[in-house]
């Protein structure tokens, strides 16, 4: 993969592989605003470390809710500020349970399994709030800078919908607080968490943001947000924990560090080469996009760019 024609041909082949599956799966209707998204939309984009951008699909520039994909970037921000201290409050192991399991959190004394599931992400948001005073603002600044688009914003309707139907997340946060693993007031942490999940991006914008990791922690302006080793660690957590309780399946099928969100997006990283973003609103039983997963599997099949 070295020139424009190669990538154009690959993306055409990915589209051909996915086309008949567009619309499959079920939108995340437990967040009512997400239930209104058209399941027949699909987008796919690749951003290279050399500065090129390629996309395919009618909706590669349509913005969608990032949801859990934001967990990658809040973790990166916390690691850039607090170093390894966050790992005293959250583990790095796959959960083997639902991303919002109360049972597992109770059994493990309020310490979440990893930062890619909801309780772990709440801990990371709590830490980022302590570090910056404005967790969602810090995340928004990073995303705007890395995409070059100052217009990225939170969809307030989605954020309100999550807040109004967020009792499970409240339960997780208060349970962790009861074990002494929350530092800021729970309502404040939840407010930042809901608003960060409701930030919207397109596939093209998400692929650009992912270059932060593909470039081993180097930002678009050339500065270093993460050390190379910390960028590697973030990608390791993505690979083992980034697709809910289907990380093993993604490692087998895709073979790249991935992070999915119930908005239908999936971000994948080819270290040192490119960042890949796919979006299809219809989800499988695990909460991962059906068409985005198929597109990423096709991409690695065609390019042989798996990390394995």
Short mmCIF file of C-alpha atoms in Angstrom, two decimals:
data_model
loop_
_atom_site.label_atom_id
_atom_site.label_comp_id
_atom_site.label_asym_id
_atom_site.label_seq_id
_atom_site.Cartn_x
_atom_site.Cartn_y
_atom_site.Cartn_z
CA UNK A 1 0.00 0.00 0.00
CA UNK A 2 1.94 2.98 -1.21
CA UNK A 3 0.05 5.10 -3.69
CA UNK A 4 -3.30 6.69 -4.32
CA UNK A 5 -4.45 4.13 -6.87
CA UNK A 6 -3.78 1.26 -4.45
CA UNK A 7 -5.93 2.78 -1.72
CA UNK A 8 -8.67 3.72 -4.16
CA UNK A 9 -8.84 0.13 -5.41
CA UNK A 10 -8.85 -1.26 -1.87
CA UNK A 11 -11.70 0.99 -0.78
CA UNK A 12 -13.71 0.06 -3.86
CA UNK A 13 -13.18 -3.61 -3.02
CA UNK A 14 -14.23 -3.01 0.61
CA UNK A 15 -17.39 -1.29 -0.58
CA UNK A 16 -18.19 -4.17 -2.90
CA UNK A 17 -17.79 -6.65 -0.04
CA UNK A 18 -20.03 -4.66 2.30
CA UNK A 19 -22.69 -3.32 -0.04
CA UNK A 20 -25.20 -6.16 0.31
CA UNK A 21 -24.99 -6.01 4.12
CA UNK A 22 -25.72 -2.30 4.57
CA UNK A 23 -28.72 -1.91 6.86
CA UNK A 24 -28.10 -5.09 8.85
CA UNK A 25 -28.15 -5.02 12.64
CA UNK A 26 -30.20 -2.99 15.09
CA UNK A 27 -29.63 0.63 16.08
CA UNK A 28 -28.97 1.41 19.76
CA UNK A 29 -32.56 2.12 20.70
CA UNK A 30 -31.88 2.10 24.45
CA UNK A 31 -30.65 5.65 23.81
CA UNK A 32 -33.82 7.04 22.19
CA UNK A 33 -32.08 9.70 20.09
CA UNK A 34 -29.83 7.05 18.51
CA UNK A 35 -32.92 5.05 17.58
CA UNK A 36 -33.73 7.79 15.06
CA UNK A 37 -30.60 7.18 12.96
CA UNK A 38 -31.16 5.62 9.51
CA UNK A 39 -29.67 2.08 9.62
CA UNK A 40 -29.01 2.17 5.85
CA UNK A 41 -26.14 4.64 6.16
CA UNK A 42 -22.51 3.59 5.73
CA UNK A 43 -19.14 5.30 5.52
CA UNK A 44 -15.50 4.23 5.44
CA UNK A 45 -12.32 6.30 5.50
CA UNK A 46 -8.56 5.81 5.66
CA UNK A 47 -6.10 8.51 6.74
CA UNK A 48 -2.40 7.80 6.19
CA UNK A 49 0.54 9.02 8.25
CA UNK A 50 1.77 10.70 5.04
CA UNK A 51 -1.22 13.03 5.10
CA UNK A 52 -3.51 11.43 2.51
CA UNK A 53 -7.20 10.79 3.08
CA UNK A 54 -9.41 8.32 1.21
CA UNK A 55 -13.08 7.57 1.72
CA UNK A 56 -15.91 5.56 0.23
CA UNK A 57 -19.63 5.29 0.89
CA UNK A 58 -22.34 7.90 0.63
CA UNK A 59 -21.99 8.89 4.26
CA UNK A 60 -18.24 9.13 4.87
CA UNK A 61 -18.77 12.82 5.72
CA UNK A 62 -21.98 12.32 7.69
CA UNK A 63 -21.46 12.94 11.39
CA UNK A 64 -22.47 10.33 13.95
CA UNK A 65 -22.24 9.99 17.71
CA UNK A 66 -18.78 8.85 18.85
CA UNK A 67 -20.07 7.23 22.04
CA UNK A 68 -17.46 4.80 23.45
CA UNK A 69 -14.83 5.67 20.84
CA UNK A 70 -14.18 8.78 22.94
CA UNK A 71 -12.79 6.47 25.64
CA UNK A 72 -9.61 6.05 23.61
CA UNK A 73 -8.90 9.77 23.59
CA UNK A 74 -9.87 10.53 27.18
CA UNK A 75 -7.48 7.74 28.20
CA UNK A 76 -4.74 9.25 26.03
CA UNK A 77 -5.28 12.67 27.62
CA UNK A 78 -5.17 11.23 31.14
CA UNK A 79 -2.02 9.24 30.42
CA UNK A 80 -0.39 12.36 28.98
CA UNK A 81 -1.11 14.25 32.22
CA UNK A 82 -1.17 11.71 35.03
CA UNK A 83 1.08 9.00 33.65
CA UNK A 84 0.55 5.54 35.12
CA UNK A 85 -1.35 6.72 38.20
CA UNK A 86 -4.72 6.02 36.54
CA UNK A 87 -3.90 2.29 36.56
CA UNK A 88 -4.27 2.31 40.35
CA UNK A 89 -7.98 2.95 39.81
CA UNK A 90 -8.76 0.83 36.73
CA UNK A 91 -7.37 -2.47 35.47
CA UNK A 92 -6.36 -3.49 31.93
CA UNK A 93 -8.05 -6.88 31.54
CA UNK A 94 -10.94 -7.90 29.25
CA UNK A 95 -14.19 -7.99 31.16
CA UNK A 96 -15.92 -11.08 29.78
CA UNK A 97 -19.19 -9.42 30.79
CA UNK A 98 -21.46 -6.63 29.61
CA UNK A 99 -19.85 -3.20 29.27
CA UNK A 100 -22.13 -1.93 32.06
CA UNK A 101 -22.04 -4.89 34.44
CA UNK A 102 -22.82 -4.03 38.05
CA UNK A 103 -22.14 -7.55 39.26
CA UNK A 104 -18.54 -7.57 38.11
CA UNK A 105 -17.88 -4.13 39.59
CA UNK A 106 -19.34 -5.16 42.96
CA UNK A 107 -17.37 -8.42 42.97
CA UNK A 108 -14.13 -6.55 42.25
CA UNK A 109 -14.57 -3.88 44.94
CA UNK A 110 -15.36 -0.96 42.65
CA UNK A 111 -12.27 -1.23 40.45
CA UNK A 112 -13.31 -1.59 36.77
CA UNK A 113 -11.74 -4.25 34.58
CA UNK A 114 -10.55 -1.82 31.89
CA UNK A 115 -11.00 1.76 30.66
CA UNK A 116 -12.94 0.74 27.54
CA UNK A 117 -16.08 -0.32 29.41
CA UNK A 118 -18.46 2.17 31.04
CA UNK A 119 -17.25 2.04 34.66
CA UNK A 120 -13.62 2.28 33.55
CA UNK A 121 -14.43 5.22 31.29
CA UNK A 122 -16.18 6.96 34.19
CA UNK A 123 -12.99 6.62 36.24
CA UNK A 124 -10.95 8.06 33.35
CA UNK A 125 -13.40 10.95 32.96
CA UNK A 126 -13.24 11.55 36.71
CA UNK A 127 -9.43 11.68 36.49
CA UNK A 128 -9.51 13.98 33.46
CA UNK A 129 -11.90 16.28 35.29
CA UNK A 130 -9.46 16.44 38.20
CA UNK A 131 -6.54 17.04 35.83
CA UNK A 132 -8.14 19.78 33.72
CA UNK A 133 -11.28 21.08 35.45
CA UNK A 134 -13.19 20.50 32.20
CA UNK A 135 -13.04 16.94 30.91
CA UNK A 136 -15.36 17.34 27.94
CA UNK A 137 -13.71 20.65 27.04
CA UNK A 138 -10.25 19.07 27.03
CA UNK A 139 -11.47 16.24 24.83
CA UNK A 140 -13.21 18.65 22.46
CA UNK A 141 -10.07 20.73 22.08
CA UNK A 142 -8.03 17.64 21.22
CA UNK A 143 -10.55 16.39 18.65
CA UNK A 144 -10.91 19.79 16.98
CA UNK A 145 -7.16 20.22 16.76
CA UNK A 146 -6.50 16.75 15.34
CA UNK A 147 -9.27 16.99 12.73
CA UNK A 148 -8.53 20.62 11.88
CA UNK A 149 -12.24 21.34 12.26
CA UNK A 150 -13.24 23.76 15.03
CA UNK A 151 -16.91 22.92 14.47
CA UNK A 152 -16.90 19.54 16.21
CA UNK A 153 -19.42 19.62 19.03
CA UNK A 154 -21.63 17.68 21.38
CA UNK A 155 -25.08 16.76 20.09
CA UNK A 156 -27.10 18.10 23.00
CA UNK A 157 -30.17 16.05 22.12
CA UNK A 158 -28.18 12.82 22.34
CA UNK A 159 -26.49 13.95 25.56
CA UNK A 160 -29.87 14.76 27.10
CA UNK A 161 -31.25 11.41 25.95
CA UNK A 162 -28.34 9.59 27.59
CA UNK A 163 -28.79 11.58 30.77
CA UNK A 164 -32.51 10.83 30.93
CA UNK A 165 -31.91 7.11 30.38
CA UNK A 166 -28.60 6.79 32.23
CA UNK A 167 -29.63 5.08 35.44
CA UNK A 168 -27.26 2.16 34.89
CA UNK A 169 -24.31 4.54 34.51
CA UNK A 170 -25.41 6.37 37.64
CA UNK A 171 -25.51 3.06 39.48
CA UNK A 172 -21.99 2.22 38.30
CA UNK A 173 -20.65 5.61 39.36
CA UNK A 174 -22.27 5.59 42.79
CA UNK A 175 -21.13 2.01 43.38
CA UNK A 176 -17.53 3.02 42.63
CA UNK A 177 -17.97 6.07 44.84
CA UNK A 178 -19.09 3.82 47.70
CA UNK A 179 -15.76 2.00 47.37
CA UNK A 180 -13.86 5.33 47.44
CA UNK A 181 -12.93 5.19 43.74
CA UNK A 182 -14.45 8.49 42.61
CA UNK A 183 -12.85 11.87 43.34
CA UNK A 184 -15.38 14.35 41.96
CA UNK A 185 -19.13 14.61 42.59
CA UNK A 186 -20.87 11.83 40.69
CA UNK A 187 -23.43 14.12 38.94
CA UNK A 188 -20.59 16.30 37.61
CA UNK A 189 -18.64 13.32 36.27
CA UNK A 190 -21.76 11.91 34.62
CA UNK A 191 -22.52 15.25 32.97
CA UNK A 192 -19.06 15.32 31.37
CA UNK A 193 -19.28 11.64 30.44
CA UNK A 194 -22.65 11.95 28.70
CA UNK A 195 -21.57 15.05 26.80
CA UNK A 196 -18.27 13.52 25.66
CA UNK A 197 -20.02 10.40 24.35
CA UNK A 198 -22.42 12.62 22.37
CA UNK A 199 -19.65 14.39 20.41
CA UNK A 200 -20.22 13.85 16.68
CA UNK A 201 -17.67 13.13 13.95
CA UNK A 202 -17.66 11.81 10.41
CA UNK A 203 -15.64 8.81 9.24
CA UNK A 204 -13.15 11.15 7.60
CA UNK A 205 -12.76 13.18 10.80
CA UNK A 206 -12.46 10.08 12.98
CA UNK A 207 -9.76 8.65 10.72
CA UNK A 208 -7.80 11.89 11.08
CA UNK A 209 -8.08 11.77 14.88
CA UNK A 210 -6.88 8.17 14.88
CA UNK A 211 -3.60 9.27 13.33
CA UNK A 212 -2.59 10.38 16.82
CA UNK A 213 -2.04 6.69 17.58
CA UNK A 214 -0.93 5.62 14.11
CA UNK A 215 1.88 8.19 14.47
CA UNK A 216 2.79 6.65 17.85
CA UNK A 217 1.47 9.52 19.96
CA UNK A 218 2.48 12.42 17.74
CA UNK A 219 -0.11 15.13 17.16
CA UNK A 220 -1.06 16.78 13.89
CA UNK A 221 1.04 19.84 14.79
CA UNK A 222 4.13 17.68 15.33
CA UNK A 223 4.12 17.80 19.12
CA UNK A 224 4.17 14.60 21.16
CA UNK A 225 1.06 13.96 23.27
CA UNK A 226 2.07 10.44 24.26
CA UNK A 227 5.40 8.69 24.36
CA UNK A 228 5.77 5.89 21.85
CA UNK A 229 5.47 3.32 24.65
CA UNK A 230 2.29 4.92 26.03
CA UNK A 231 0.74 5.03 22.55
CA UNK A 232 1.54 1.33 22.24
CA UNK A 233 -0.16 0.68 25.57
CA UNK A 234 -3.32 2.51 24.53
CA UNK A 235 -3.46 0.43 21.35
CA UNK A 236 -2.89 -2.75 23.35
CA UNK A 237 -5.92 -1.95 25.51
CA UNK A 238 -7.92 -1.25 22.35
CA UNK A 239 -6.96 -4.65 20.93
CA UNK A 240 -7.81 -6.62 24.06
CA UNK A 241 -10.75 -4.59 25.39
CA UNK A 242 -11.98 -2.17 22.72
CA UNK A 243 -14.94 -4.02 21.22
CA UNK A 244 -16.96 -4.90 24.32
CA UNK A 245 -17.17 -8.64 24.85
CA UNK A 246 -16.06 -9.45 21.30
CA UNK A 247 -12.38 -8.47 21.45
CA UNK A 248 -11.21 -11.99 20.69
CA UNK A 249 -13.50 -12.16 17.67
CA UNK A 250 -12.15 -8.84 16.38
CA UNK A 251 -8.56 -9.93 16.92
CA UNK A 252 -9.35 -13.05 14.91
CA UNK A 253 -11.30 -11.34 12.12
CA UNK A 254 -9.61 -7.93 11.87
CA UNK A 255 -6.29 -8.24 13.68
CA UNK A 256 -5.93 -4.53 14.50
CA UNK A 257 -6.40 -2.40 17.62
CA UNK A 258 -10.06 -1.32 17.41
CA UNK A 259 -12.52 0.70 19.44
CA UNK A 260 -16.21 0.60 18.75
CA UNK A 261 -19.15 2.70 19.90
CA UNK A 262 -22.87 2.07 19.98
CA UNK A 263 -23.30 5.00 17.59
CA UNK A 264 -22.13 2.50 14.96
CA UNK A 265 -18.56 3.68 14.50
CA UNK A 266 -15.38 1.63 14.77
CA UNK A 267 -11.87 3.06 14.75
CA UNK A 268 -8.92 0.83 13.82
CA UNK A 269 -5.22 1.63 13.86
CA UNK A 270 -2.45 0.29 11.63
CA UNK A 271 0.58 1.49 13.63
CA UNK A 272 3.01 3.54 11.60
CA UNK A 273 0.81 3.48 8.50
CA UNK A 274 -2.78 4.63 8.77
CA UNK A 275 -5.96 5.07 10.74
CA UNK A 276 -9.20 3.50 9.52
CA UNK A 277 -12.75 4.53 10.45
CA UNK A 278 -15.95 2.71 9.53
CA UNK A 279 -19.55 3.52 10.37
CA UNK A 280 -22.83 1.67 10.08
CA UNK A 281 -25.56 2.32 12.68
CA UNK A 282 -26.87 -1.27 12.86
CA UNK A 283 -25.32 -3.19 15.77
CA UNK A 284 -24.87 -6.88 16.52
CA UNK A 285 -25.76 -8.53 19.84
CA UNK A 286 -22.47 -7.40 21.40
CA UNK A 287 -22.99 -3.74 20.50
CA UNK A 288 -20.59 -3.54 17.55
CA UNK A 289 -21.55 -2.30 14.10
CA UNK A 290 -22.27 -5.13 11.68
CA UNK A 291 -21.19 -3.33 8.51
CA UNK A 292 -18.24 -1.52 10.09
CA UNK A 293 -16.86 -4.83 11.34
CA UNK A 294 -17.32 -6.41 7.91
CA UNK A 295 -15.59 -3.45 6.26
CA UNK A 296 -12.59 -3.64 8.57
CA UNK A 297 -12.33 -7.38 8.07
CA UNK A 298 -12.39 -6.86 4.31
CA UNK A 299 -9.75 -4.14 4.57
CA UNK A 300 -7.27 -6.33 6.43
CA UNK A 301 -8.02 -9.33 4.22
CA UNK A 302 -7.24 -7.30 1.10
CA UNK A 303 -4.21 -5.38 2.43
CA UNK A 304 -2.72 -8.02 4.76
CA UNK A 305 -2.05 -5.21 7.24
CA UNK A 306 -2.97 -7.09 10.42
CA UNK A 307 -0.58 -6.66 13.36
CA UNK A 308 -0.31 -10.46 13.53
#
